[in-house]
Amino acid sequence: AYIIRRNIQTGEPEYISLDLFSVMADPNANDNLVMRPEDQLIIQSQRAFLDDATLTIAGAVRDPGTYEFDQSMTLKDLITLASGLRMQAASNRIDVSRLVIEQNEPTRVVVATLQVDEDYNPVDEPGFELQPYDQVFVRTVPEFEFQKTVQITGEVRYPGPYAIIADNERISSIIERSGGITDEAFPEGATLVRRQDSIGPVVIELDEVLKNDDIPSNIIMKDGDRIFIPKIKDFVAISGAVNTTELYRQDLLGDNNRVTVVYDGSKSASHYIKKFAGGFADNSSKKSTTVEYPNGEIKKAMNFVLFRIYPKVEKGALVKVGTKPVKADDPQDTQKEDVNWGEVMANAVAQATAVLTLILLIDRAGR
């Protein structure tokens, strides 16, 4: 402690150090001075000689954080203040990182690994004491994991949640554990939604997976995945620039001239359009014809110079025919229309055939 005493005449301060322990133990001690008016008695705290020392605890505890250091705090106290160990905590692997500070020497770090009992007391070193700036890390038991589940609904024999029981378990395994698909199942239209990483819907080919589980579509299941297998769909829908209004009443048609017909086998989109939708409309863009499958996959017509290949139609598919872009009526517009090379070649062949036929007739008449 100190007494700060000012000279009455000059006002200059005088600092007088005291040992308060000796004063309190013996009132007759020399340091038990008589106080004068305007004297200041200053008693320093031990904390004033520490640079804001702290203790940190992290890892498998319920409330990790940083706490102010005090010599009275034990490792048990620190773990208790952190609300205790989590279920997955490894009580035999608690690392304490300590900063070693030596006078005029570079700092260094040492690490001690401790084990605690059920009451959080050190087992091997019962007298272990925390030091300023210690960092405590509670490790997790190796390969500790809570149950991960997937949900399968629809046409399986035992729908519901299933726990993932093996590393890298795949779709085929989950389907097998659910009893397999029912007789009314439509695996071509199965869908998967992945919650993990906010991925959302994923296109799968369950029908192919059920035939061969050694393909990329047999993906590894993740926690929170949801699989839905619908019932058999025996219908095909057709919409867009087609002539359905010439074949059906308006009450049988939906938006965009959409009509739903019975599945007629795995044939091309062109077959369905001609047989069930009255063919392509005058404003149709045949090259924009697409087939949307129940699993979300879309295939587009493949256009070549002289011919066009339309995608195959499967059960539950939607056939769409696009329209040609509308051009503005402008007399100054000199843009040329798209050339239909198929028609050009057909006309050329027809004209050449006619010319050859005429030549043959003339030749025969001359004879």
mmCIF file of C-alpha atoms in Angstrom:
data_model
loop_
_atom_site.group_PDB
_atom_site.id
_atom_site.type_symbol
_atom_site.label_atom_id
_atom_site.label_comp_id
_atom_site.label_asym_id
_atom_site.label_seq_id
_atom_site.Cartn_x
_atom_site.Cartn_y
_atom_site.Cartn_z
ATOM 1 C CA ALA A 1 0.000 0.000 0.000
ATOM 2 C CA TYR A 2 0.994 3.620 -0.358
ATOM 3 C CA ILE A 3 0.294 6.893 1.378
ATOM 4 C CA ILE A 4 0.423 9.877 -0.930
ATOM 5 C CA ARG A 5 1.173 12.945 1.174
ATOM 6 C CA ARG A 6 1.589 16.479 -0.190
ATOM 7 C CA ASN A 7 3.907 19.108 1.245
ATOM 8 C CA ILE A 8 1.745 21.905 2.620
ATOM 9 C CA GLN A 9 4.140 24.635 1.485
ATOM 10 C CA THR A 10 5.331 23.327 -1.925
ATOM 11 C CA GLY A 11 2.437 20.983 -2.856
ATOM 12 C CA GLU A 12 4.909 18.350 -4.021
ATOM 13 C CA PRO A 13 3.790 14.740 -3.416
ATOM 14 C CA GLU A 14 5.602 12.264 -1.190
ATOM 15 C CA TYR A 15 5.040 8.512 -1.682
ATOM 16 C CA ILE A 16 5.319 6.381 1.438
ATOM 17 C CA SER A 17 5.171 2.582 1.008
ATOM 18 C CA LEU A 18 3.530 0.462 3.688
ATOM 19 C CA ASP A 19 3.343 -3.206 4.588
ATOM 20 C CA LEU A 20 -0.251 -3.565 5.672
ATOM 21 C CA PHE A 21 0.250 -7.163 6.793
ATOM 22 C CA SER A 22 2.682 -6.035 9.471
ATOM 23 C CA VAL A 23 0.410 -3.136 10.440
ATOM 24 C CA MET A 24 -2.616 -5.416 10.872
ATOM 25 C CA ALA A 25 -0.549 -7.953 12.788
ATOM 26 C CA ASP A 26 1.104 -5.389 15.093
ATOM 27 C CA PRO A 27 -0.443 -1.958 15.729
ATOM 28 C CA ASN A 28 2.928 -0.811 17.065
ATOM 29 C CA ALA A 29 4.711 -1.532 13.806
ATOM 30 C CA ASN A 30 6.737 1.263 12.254
ATOM 31 C CA ASP A 31 4.473 1.279 9.153
ATOM 32 C CA ASN A 32 1.420 2.168 11.274
ATOM 33 C CA LEU A 33 1.810 5.882 10.560
ATOM 34 C CA VAL A 34 -0.411 8.656 11.844
ATOM 35 C CA MET A 35 -2.633 9.904 9.003
ATOM 36 C CA ARG A 36 -2.605 13.618 8.211
ATOM 37 C CA PRO A 37 -5.284 15.774 6.610
ATOM 38 C CA GLU A 38 -5.547 15.226 2.814
ATOM 39 C CA ASP A 39 -3.436 12.032 2.933
ATOM 40 C CA GLN A 40 -4.433 9.400 0.335
ATOM 41 C CA LEU A 41 -4.187 5.715 1.237
ATOM 42 C CA ILE A 42 -3.971 3.476 -1.873
ATOM 43 C CA ILE A 43 -4.218 -0.301 -1.577
ATOM 44 C CA GLN A 44 -3.396 -2.082 -4.832
ATOM 45 C CA SER A 45 -5.326 -5.174 -5.982
ATOM 46 C CA GLN A 46 -3.459 -8.309 -6.984
ATOM 47 C CA ARG A 47 -5.435 -8.267 -10.230
ATOM 48 C CA ALA A 48 -3.805 -4.978 -11.151
ATOM 49 C CA PHE A 49 -0.581 -6.901 -11.750
ATOM 50 C CA LEU A 50 -2.171 -9.270 -14.287
ATOM 51 C CA ASP A 51 -2.727 -8.379 -17.962
ATOM 52 C CA ASP A 52 -6.422 -9.287 -18.187
ATOM 53 C CA ALA A 53 -5.641 -13.001 -17.936
ATOM 54 C CA THR A 54 -8.326 -15.351 -19.271
ATOM 55 C CA LEU A 55 -9.165 -19.039 -19.591
ATOM 56 C CA THR A 56 -10.762 -20.528 -22.706
ATOM 57 C CA ILE A 57 -12.656 -23.800 -23.111
ATOM 58 C CA ALA A 58 -13.861 -25.181 -26.449
ATOM 59 C CA GLY A 59 -14.818 -28.419 -28.160
ATOM 60 C CA ALA A 60 -17.347 -30.976 -26.933
ATOM 61 C CA VAL A 61 -18.824 -28.863 -24.121
ATOM 62 C CA ARG A 62 -22.333 -27.446 -24.041
ATOM 63 C CA ASP A 63 -21.367 -23.801 -23.570
ATOM 64 C CA PRO A 64 -17.835 -23.050 -24.825
ATOM 65 C CA GLY A 65 -16.439 -19.636 -24.072
ATOM 66 C CA THR A 66 -13.827 -17.453 -22.394
ATOM 67 C CA TYR A 67 -13.746 -16.761 -18.663
ATOM 68 C CA GLU A 68 -11.727 -14.404 -16.466
ATOM 69 C CA PHE A 69 -8.806 -16.130 -14.797
ATOM 70 C CA ASP A 70 -8.675 -16.598 -11.071
ATOM 71 C CA GLN A 71 -6.339 -18.775 -9.069
ATOM 72 C CA SER A 72 -9.320 -20.309 -7.330
ATOM 73 C CA MET A 73 -10.713 -21.774 -10.558
ATOM 74 C CA THR A 74 -10.072 -25.477 -11.138
ATOM 75 C CA LEU A 75 -10.493 -27.577 -14.271
ATOM 76 C CA LYS A 76 -13.710 -28.951 -12.776
ATOM 77 C CA ASP A 77 -14.966 -25.383 -12.256
ATOM 78 C CA LEU A 78 -14.170 -24.440 -15.858
ATOM 79 C CA ILE A 79 -15.968 -27.497 -17.311
ATOM 80 C CA THR A 80 -18.937 -26.893 -15.014
ATOM 81 C CA LEU A 81 -19.172 -23.242 -16.085
ATOM 82 C CA ALA A 82 -19.241 -24.529 -19.679
ATOM 83 C CA SER A 83 -22.374 -26.555 -18.738
ATOM 84 C CA GLY A 84 -20.515 -29.844 -18.726
ATOM 85 C CA LEU A 85 -19.355 -32.302 -21.358
ATOM 86 C CA ARG A 86 -21.503 -33.259 -24.323
ATOM 87 C CA MET A 87 -22.508 -36.857 -24.947
ATOM 88 C CA GLN A 88 -19.890 -37.217 -27.684
ATOM 89 C CA ALA A 89 -17.052 -35.829 -25.544
ATOM 90 C CA ALA A 90 -13.935 -37.948 -25.019
ATOM 91 C CA SER A 91 -13.330 -37.623 -21.269
ATOM 92 C CA ASN A 92 -9.894 -39.208 -21.713
ATOM 93 C CA ARG A 93 -8.750 -36.665 -24.281
ATOM 94 C CA ILE A 94 -8.837 -33.163 -22.812
ATOM 95 C CA ASP A 95 -5.943 -31.082 -24.119
ATOM 96 C CA VAL A 96 -4.702 -28.069 -22.177
ATOM 97 C CA SER A 97 -2.612 -25.643 -24.209
ATOM 98 C CA ARG A 98 -0.394 -23.504 -21.983
ATOM 99 C CA LEU A 99 1.646 -20.423 -22.836
ATOM 100 C CA VAL A 100 5.063 -20.518 -21.174
ATOM 101 C CA ILE A 101 6.381 -17.015 -20.456
ATOM 102 C CA GLU A 102 9.987 -16.670 -19.301
ATOM 103 C CA GLN A 103 11.866 -13.476 -18.598
ATOM 104 C CA ASN A 104 13.492 -12.098 -21.758
ATOM 105 C CA GLU A 105 12.850 -15.360 -23.627
ATOM 106 C CA PRO A 106 10.556 -16.113 -26.603
ATOM 107 C CA THR A 107 7.220 -17.531 -25.575
ATOM 108 C CA ARG A 108 6.484 -21.193 -26.225
ATOM 109 C CA VAL A 109 3.453 -23.445 -25.977
ATOM 110 C CA VAL A 110 3.178 -26.773 -24.200
ATOM 111 C CA VAL A 111 0.216 -29.135 -24.252
ATOM 112 C CA ALA A 112 -0.930 -31.520 -21.546
ATOM 113 C CA THR A 113 -3.495 -34.270 -22.181
ATOM 114 C CA LEU A 114 -5.729 -35.108 -19.234
ATOM 115 C CA GLN A 115 -8.477 -37.549 -18.352
ATOM 116 C CA VAL A 116 -11.357 -36.588 -16.056
ATOM 117 C CA ASP A 117 -13.779 -38.722 -14.066
ATOM 118 C CA GLU A 118 -17.563 -38.399 -13.915
ATOM 119 C CA ASP A 119 -17.204 -35.386 -11.616
ATOM 120 C CA TYR A 120 -14.779 -33.679 -14.013
ATOM 121 C CA ASN A 121 -11.802 -34.111 -11.694
ATOM 122 C CA PRO A 122 -8.409 -34.936 -13.287
ATOM 123 C CA VAL A 123 -7.630 -38.638 -12.876
ATOM 124 C CA ASP A 124 -3.894 -38.879 -13.484
ATOM 125 C CA GLU A 125 -2.996 -35.446 -12.096
ATOM 126 C CA PRO A 126 -5.366 -34.651 -9.216
ATOM 127 C CA GLY A 127 -3.316 -31.583 -8.269
ATOM 128 C CA PHE A 128 -3.444 -30.036 -11.754
ATOM 129 C CA GLU A 129 -3.834 -26.240 -11.627
ATOM 130 C CA LEU A 130 -4.909 -23.889 -14.360
ATOM 131 C CA GLN A 131 -2.643 -20.996 -15.344
ATOM 132 C CA PRO A 132 -3.387 -17.636 -17.002
ATOM 133 C CA TYR A 133 -4.165 -17.930 -20.731
ATOM 134 C CA ASP A 134 -4.708 -21.704 -20.623
ATOM 135 C CA GLN A 135 -6.839 -23.012 -23.496
ATOM 136 C CA VAL A 136 -8.804 -26.207 -22.832
ATOM 137 C CA PHE A 137 -9.977 -28.342 -25.784
ATOM 138 C CA VAL A 138 -12.383 -31.226 -25.159
ATOM 139 C CA ARG A 139 -12.087 -33.723 -28.004
ATOM 140 C CA THR A 140 -14.867 -35.823 -29.535
ATOM 141 C CA VAL A 141 -14.967 -39.614 -29.408
ATOM 142 C CA PRO A 142 -13.579 -40.882 -32.764
ATOM 143 C CA GLU A 143 -16.283 -41.684 -35.367
ATOM 144 C CA PHE A 144 -19.052 -40.674 -32.990
ATOM 145 C CA GLU A 145 -22.249 -39.977 -34.940
ATOM 146 C CA PHE A 146 -25.920 -39.693 -34.098
ATOM 147 C CA GLN A 147 -28.415 -41.608 -36.218
ATOM 148 C CA LYS A 148 -28.883 -40.367 -39.762
ATOM 149 C CA THR A 149 -32.253 -41.065 -41.337
ATOM 150 C CA VAL A 150 -33.877 -40.981 -44.761
ATOM 151 C CA GLN A 151 -37.596 -40.922 -45.566
ATOM 152 C CA ILE A 152 -39.111 -43.134 -48.250
ATOM 153 C CA THR A 153 -42.766 -42.758 -49.217
ATOM 154 C CA GLY A 154 -45.070 -43.955 -51.940
ATOM 155 C CA GLU A 155 -45.096 -47.354 -53.557
ATOM 156 C CA VAL A 156 -42.818 -49.437 -51.335
ATOM 157 C CA ARG A 157 -44.032 -52.220 -49.091
ATOM 158 C CA TYR A 158 -42.949 -50.584 -45.841
ATOM 159 C CA PRO A 159 -42.753 -46.800 -46.274
ATOM 160 C CA GLY A 160 -41.430 -44.532 -43.544
ATOM 161 C CA PRO A 161 -38.138 -43.355 -42.004
ATOM 162 C CA TYR A 162 -35.035 -45.530 -42.196
ATOM 163 C CA ALA A 163 -31.766 -45.068 -40.323
ATOM 164 C CA ILE A 164 -28.590 -45.206 -42.411
ATOM 165 C CA ILE A 165 -26.866 -48.297 -40.999
ATOM 166 C CA ALA A 166 -23.665 -48.426 -43.056
ATOM 167 C CA ASP A 167 -21.120 -46.012 -44.429
ATOM 168 C CA ASN A 168 -21.944 -44.955 -47.990
ATOM 169 C CA GLU A 169 -25.320 -46.727 -48.020
ATOM 170 C CA ARG A 170 -27.001 -46.301 -51.407
ATOM 171 C CA ILE A 171 -30.545 -46.019 -52.787
ATOM 172 C CA SER A 172 -30.747 -49.711 -53.731
ATOM 173 C CA SER A 173 -30.048 -50.729 -50.125
ATOM 174 C CA ILE A 174 -32.804 -48.456 -48.755
ATOM 175 C CA ILE A 175 -35.297 -49.809 -51.327
ATOM 176 C CA GLU A 176 -34.382 -53.363 -50.371
ATOM 177 C CA ARG A 177 -34.773 -52.665 -46.637
ATOM 178 C CA SER A 178 -38.195 -51.093 -47.287
ATOM 179 C CA GLY A 179 -39.407 -54.392 -48.736
ATOM 180 C CA GLY A 180 -38.984 -53.411 -52.369
ATOM 181 C CA ILE A 181 -41.420 -51.619 -54.650
ATOM 182 C CA THR A 182 -45.083 -52.626 -54.961
ATOM 183 C CA ASP A 183 -46.787 -53.958 -58.072
ATOM 184 C CA GLU A 184 -48.280 -50.509 -58.658
ATOM 185 C CA ALA A 185 -44.971 -48.673 -58.354
ATOM 186 C CA PHE A 186 -43.755 -46.391 -61.124
ATOM 187 C CA PRO A 187 -39.966 -46.222 -60.547
ATOM 188 C CA GLU A 188 -39.464 -44.150 -63.716
ATOM 189 C CA GLY A 189 -41.182 -41.263 -61.919
ATOM 190 C CA ALA A 190 -39.357 -41.583 -58.586
ATOM 191 C CA THR A 191 -37.963 -38.362 -57.140
ATOM 192 C CA LEU A 192 -35.408 -37.523 -54.467
ATOM 193 C CA VAL A 193 -35.144 -34.324 -52.424
ATOM 194 C CA ARG A 194 -31.856 -33.627 -50.620
ATOM 195 C CA ARG A 195 -32.072 -31.265 -47.661
ATOM 196 C CA GLN A 196 -28.336 -31.282 -47.007
ATOM 197 C CA ASP A 197 -26.530 -28.198 -48.368
ATOM 198 C CA SER A 198 -29.951 -26.937 -49.604
ATOM 199 C CA ILE A 199 -29.566 -28.965 -52.820
ATOM 200 C CA GLY A 200 -33.293 -29.668 -53.206
ATOM 201 C CA PRO A 201 -34.749 -31.989 -55.901
ATOM 202 C CA VAL A 202 -32.335 -34.416 -57.574
ATOM 203 C CA VAL A 203 -33.014 -36.264 -60.848
ATOM 204 C CA ILE A 204 -32.651 -40.025 -60.309
ATOM 205 C CA GLU A 205 -33.238 -43.057 -62.541
ATOM 206 C CA LEU A 206 -34.653 -45.535 -60.053
ATOM 207 C CA ASP A 207 -35.867 -47.879 -62.785
ATOM 208 C CA GLU A 208 -32.281 -48.222 -64.017
ATOM 209 C CA VAL A 209 -30.947 -48.607 -60.461
ATOM 210 C CA LEU A 210 -33.327 -51.519 -59.835
ATOM 211 C CA LYS A 211 -31.969 -53.230 -62.958
ATOM 212 C CA ASN A 212 -28.312 -52.586 -62.146
ATOM 213 C CA ASP A 213 -27.133 -51.199 -58.814
ATOM 214 C CA ASP A 214 -23.609 -50.635 -60.156
ATOM 215 C CA ILE A 215 -24.388 -47.368 -61.967
ATOM 216 C CA PRO A 216 -23.775 -43.716 -60.990
ATOM 217 C CA SER A 217 -27.512 -43.144 -60.425
ATOM 218 C CA ASN A 218 -27.326 -45.424 -57.370
ATOM 219 C CA ILE A 219 -26.200 -42.477 -55.276
ATOM 220 C CA ILE A 220 -25.073 -42.494 -51.635
ATOM 221 C CA MET A 221 -27.852 -41.505 -49.229
ATOM 222 C CA LYS A 222 -27.464 -38.510 -46.912
ATOM 223 C CA ASP A 223 -29.161 -37.517 -43.689
ATOM 224 C CA GLY A 224 -32.574 -35.994 -44.383
ATOM 225 C CA ASP A 225 -32.985 -37.380 -47.928
ATOM 226 C CA ARG A 226 -36.594 -37.962 -49.031
ATOM 227 C CA ILE A 227 -37.536 -40.475 -51.752
ATOM 228 C CA PHE A 228 -40.999 -40.643 -53.305
ATOM 229 C CA ILE A 229 -42.150 -43.431 -55.630
ATOM 230 C CA PRO A 230 -45.508 -42.715 -57.339
ATOM 231 C CA LYS A 231 -48.106 -45.143 -58.674
ATOM 232 C CA ILE A 232 -48.057 -46.304 -62.282
ATOM 233 C CA LYS A 233 -48.941 -43.559 -64.754
ATOM 234 C CA ASP A 234 -50.569 -44.872 -67.951
ATOM 235 C CA PHE A 235 -51.091 -41.496 -69.540
ATOM 236 C CA VAL A 236 -49.183 -39.049 -71.732
ATOM 237 C CA ALA A 237 -49.903 -35.322 -71.965
ATOM 238 C CA ILE A 238 -49.427 -33.228 -75.134
ATOM 239 C CA SER A 239 -49.499 -29.420 -75.247
ATOM 240 C CA GLY A 240 -48.315 -26.426 -77.209
ATOM 241 C CA ALA A 241 -48.545 -25.650 -80.920
ATOM 242 C CA VAL A 242 -50.630 -28.665 -81.941
ATOM 243 C CA ASN A 243 -54.076 -29.091 -83.522
ATOM 244 C CA THR A 244 -55.884 -30.601 -80.552
ATOM 245 C CA THR A 245 -58.809 -28.161 -80.982
ATOM 246 C CA GLU A 246 -59.638 -29.905 -84.261
ATOM 247 C CA LEU A 247 -59.976 -33.319 -82.562
ATOM 248 C CA TYR A 248 -61.403 -32.688 -79.097
ATOM 249 C CA ARG A 249 -64.078 -30.626 -77.368
ATOM 250 C CA GLN A 250 -62.837 -27.654 -75.417
ATOM 251 C CA ASP A 251 -63.863 -29.231 -72.098
ATOM 252 C CA LEU A 252 -61.372 -32.052 -72.737
ATOM 253 C CA LEU A 253 -58.485 -29.653 -73.188
ATOM 254 C CA GLY A 254 -56.444 -27.855 -70.586
ATOM 255 C CA ASP A 255 -54.267 -24.773 -70.763
ATOM 256 C CA ASN A 256 -52.080 -24.366 -73.842
ATOM 257 C CA ASN A 257 -54.193 -26.903 -75.839
ATOM 258 C CA ARG A 258 -53.135 -29.634 -73.446
ATOM 259 C CA VAL A 259 -54.698 -33.073 -73.914
ATOM 260 C CA THR A 260 -54.100 -36.242 -71.906
ATOM 261 C CA VAL A 261 -54.152 -39.547 -73.768
ATOM 262 C CA VAL A 262 -53.510 -43.220 -73.032
ATOM 263 C CA TYR A 263 -49.899 -44.388 -73.281
ATOM 264 C CA ASP A 264 -49.364 -45.981 -76.708
ATOM 265 C CA GLY A 265 -45.968 -47.557 -76.217
ATOM 266 C CA SER A 266 -42.431 -46.198 -76.256
ATOM 267 C CA LYS A 267 -42.705 -44.331 -79.541
ATOM 268 C CA SER A 268 -41.453 -40.960 -80.718
ATOM 269 C CA ALA A 269 -43.011 -37.623 -79.797
ATOM 270 C CA SER A 270 -43.871 -37.139 -83.471
ATOM 271 C CA HIS A 271 -46.021 -40.293 -83.359
ATOM 272 C CA TYR A 272 -48.033 -39.025 -80.389
ATOM 273 C CA ILE A 273 -48.436 -35.545 -81.890
ATOM 274 C CA LYS A 274 -49.719 -36.878 -85.218
ATOM 275 C CA LYS A 275 -51.939 -39.613 -83.751
ATOM 276 C CA PHE A 276 -53.414 -37.877 -80.715
ATOM 277 C CA ALA A 277 -52.975 -34.121 -81.238
ATOM 278 C CA GLY A 278 -53.913 -33.565 -84.898
ATOM 279 C CA GLY A 279 -50.310 -32.959 -85.939
ATOM 280 C CA PHE A 280 -48.147 -29.865 -85.703
ATOM 281 C CA ALA A 281 -49.902 -26.479 -85.937
ATOM 282 C CA ASP A 282 -48.936 -23.979 -88.645
ATOM 283 C CA ASN A 283 -47.109 -21.798 -86.100
ATOM 284 C CA SER A 284 -45.270 -24.731 -84.507
ATOM 285 C CA SER A 285 -41.521 -24.856 -84.145
ATOM 286 C CA LYS A 286 -40.805 -28.540 -84.647
ATOM 287 C CA LYS A 287 -37.189 -28.173 -83.604
ATOM 288 C CA SER A 288 -38.385 -26.938 -80.196
ATOM 289 C CA THR A 289 -40.331 -30.137 -79.460
ATOM 290 C CA THR A 290 -39.434 -31.560 -76.033
ATOM 291 C CA VAL A 291 -40.405 -34.534 -73.870
ATOM 292 C CA GLU A 292 -40.489 -34.017 -70.105
ATOM 293 C CA TYR A 293 -40.226 -37.294 -68.177
ATOM 294 C CA PRO A 294 -41.799 -37.949 -64.747
ATOM 295 C CA ASN A 295 -38.420 -37.794 -62.970
ATOM 296 C CA GLY A 296 -37.905 -34.218 -64.233
ATOM 297 C CA GLU A 297 -35.535 -35.012 -67.107
ATOM 298 C CA ILE A 298 -36.191 -33.185 -70.402
ATOM 299 C CA LYS A 299 -35.082 -34.304 -73.868
ATOM 300 C CA LYS A 300 -35.246 -32.114 -76.970
ATOM 301 C CA ALA A 301 -35.625 -32.977 -80.634
ATOM 302 C CA MET A 302 -32.277 -33.412 -82.407
ATOM 303 C CA ASN A 303 -32.142 -31.406 -85.620
ATOM 304 C CA PHE A 304 -29.970 -32.340 -88.562
ATOM 305 C CA VAL A 305 -29.695 -30.861 -92.070
ATOM 306 C CA LEU A 306 -32.038 -33.286 -93.817
ATOM 307 C CA PHE A 307 -33.981 -34.885 -90.985
ATOM 308 C CA ARG A 308 -35.045 -34.555 -87.348
ATOM 309 C CA ILE A 309 -35.073 -37.157 -84.534
ATOM 310 C CA TYR A 310 -37.750 -36.823 -81.888
ATOM 311 C CA PRO A 311 -37.229 -38.199 -78.360
ATOM 312 C CA LYS A 312 -39.054 -41.314 -77.213
ATOM 313 C CA VAL A 313 -42.141 -40.966 -75.032
ATOM 314 C CA GLU A 314 -42.530 -42.965 -71.808
ATOM 315 C CA LYS A 315 -45.406 -43.374 -69.363
ATOM 316 C CA GLY A 316 -46.312 -40.183 -67.523
ATOM 317 C CA ALA A 317 -44.363 -37.972 -69.952
ATOM 318 C CA LEU A 318 -45.363 -34.504 -71.162
ATOM 319 C CA VAL A 319 -44.821 -33.657 -74.842
ATOM 320 C CA LYS A 320 -44.452 -29.923 -75.565
ATOM 321 C CA VAL A 321 -44.326 -28.214 -78.963
ATOM 322 C CA GLY A 322 -42.972 -24.688 -79.130
ATOM 323 C CA THR A 323 -44.124 -21.897 -81.420
ATOM 324 C CA LYS A 324 -42.265 -19.893 -83.998
ATOM 325 C CA PRO A 325 -41.327 -16.351 -82.963
ATOM 326 C CA VAL A 326 -43.763 -13.734 -84.253
ATOM 327 C CA LYS A 327 -42.126 -11.258 -86.668
ATOM 328 C CA ALA A 328 -43.260 -7.637 -86.785
ATOM 329 C CA ASP A 329 -44.939 -6.494 -90.017
ATOM 330 C CA ASP A 330 -42.339 -4.123 -91.452
ATOM 331 C CA PRO A 331 -42.158 -3.406 -95.227
ATOM 332 C CA GLN A 332 -38.532 -2.401 -94.756
ATOM 333 C CA ASP A 333 -37.707 -5.770 -93.189
ATOM 334 C CA THR A 334 -35.352 -7.558 -95.585
ATOM 335 C CA GLN A 335 -34.606 -10.500 -93.343
ATOM 336 C CA LYS A 336 -34.916 -13.830 -95.060
ATOM 337 C CA GLU A 337 -37.066 -16.592 -93.671
ATOM 338 C CA ASP A 338 -35.397 -19.719 -92.335
ATOM 339 C CA VAL A 339 -34.693 -22.161 -95.168
ATOM 340 C CA ASN A 340 -36.227 -25.596 -94.761
ATOM 341 C CA TRP A 341 -33.488 -27.607 -96.384
ATOM 342 C CA GLY A 342 -35.553 -30.763 -96.194
ATOM 343 C CA GLU A 343 -38.241 -29.249 -98.398
ATOM 344 C CA VAL A 344 -35.636 -27.730 -100.739
ATOM 345 C CA MET A 345 -33.975 -31.113 -101.256
ATOM 346 C CA ALA A 346 -37.326 -32.870 -101.711
ATOM 347 C CA ASN A 347 -38.383 -30.330 -104.380
ATOM 348 C CA ALA A 348 -35.026 -30.611 -106.122
ATOM 349 C CA VAL A 349 -35.262 -34.406 -106.215
ATOM 350 C CA ALA A 350 -38.844 -34.228 -107.543
ATOM 351 C CA GLN A 351 -37.857 -31.775 -110.275
ATOM 352 C CA ALA A 352 -34.838 -33.848 -111.278
ATOM 353 C CA THR A 353 -37.001 -36.970 -111.457
ATOM 354 C CA ALA A 354 -39.529 -35.176 -113.679
ATOM 355 C CA VAL A 355 -36.787 -33.959 -116.027
ATOM 356 C CA LEU A 356 -35.272 -37.455 -116.326
ATOM 357 C CA THR A 357 -38.698 -38.957 -116.985
ATOM 358 C CA LEU A 358 -39.326 -36.408 -119.745
ATOM 359 C CA ILE A 359 -35.954 -37.163 -121.342
ATOM 360 C CA LEU A 360 -36.700 -40.887 -121.343
ATOM 361 C CA LEU A 361 -40.094 -40.312 -122.956
ATOM 362 C CA ILE A 362 -38.586 -38.139 -125.695
ATOM 363 C CA ASP A 363 -35.860 -40.701 -126.293
ATOM 364 C CA ARG A 364 -38.391 -43.509 -126.640
ATOM 365 C CA ALA A 365 -40.603 -41.439 -128.951
ATOM 366 C CA GLY A 366 -37.584 -40.710 -131.197
ATOM 367 C CA ARG A 367 -37.001 -44.401 -131.611
#
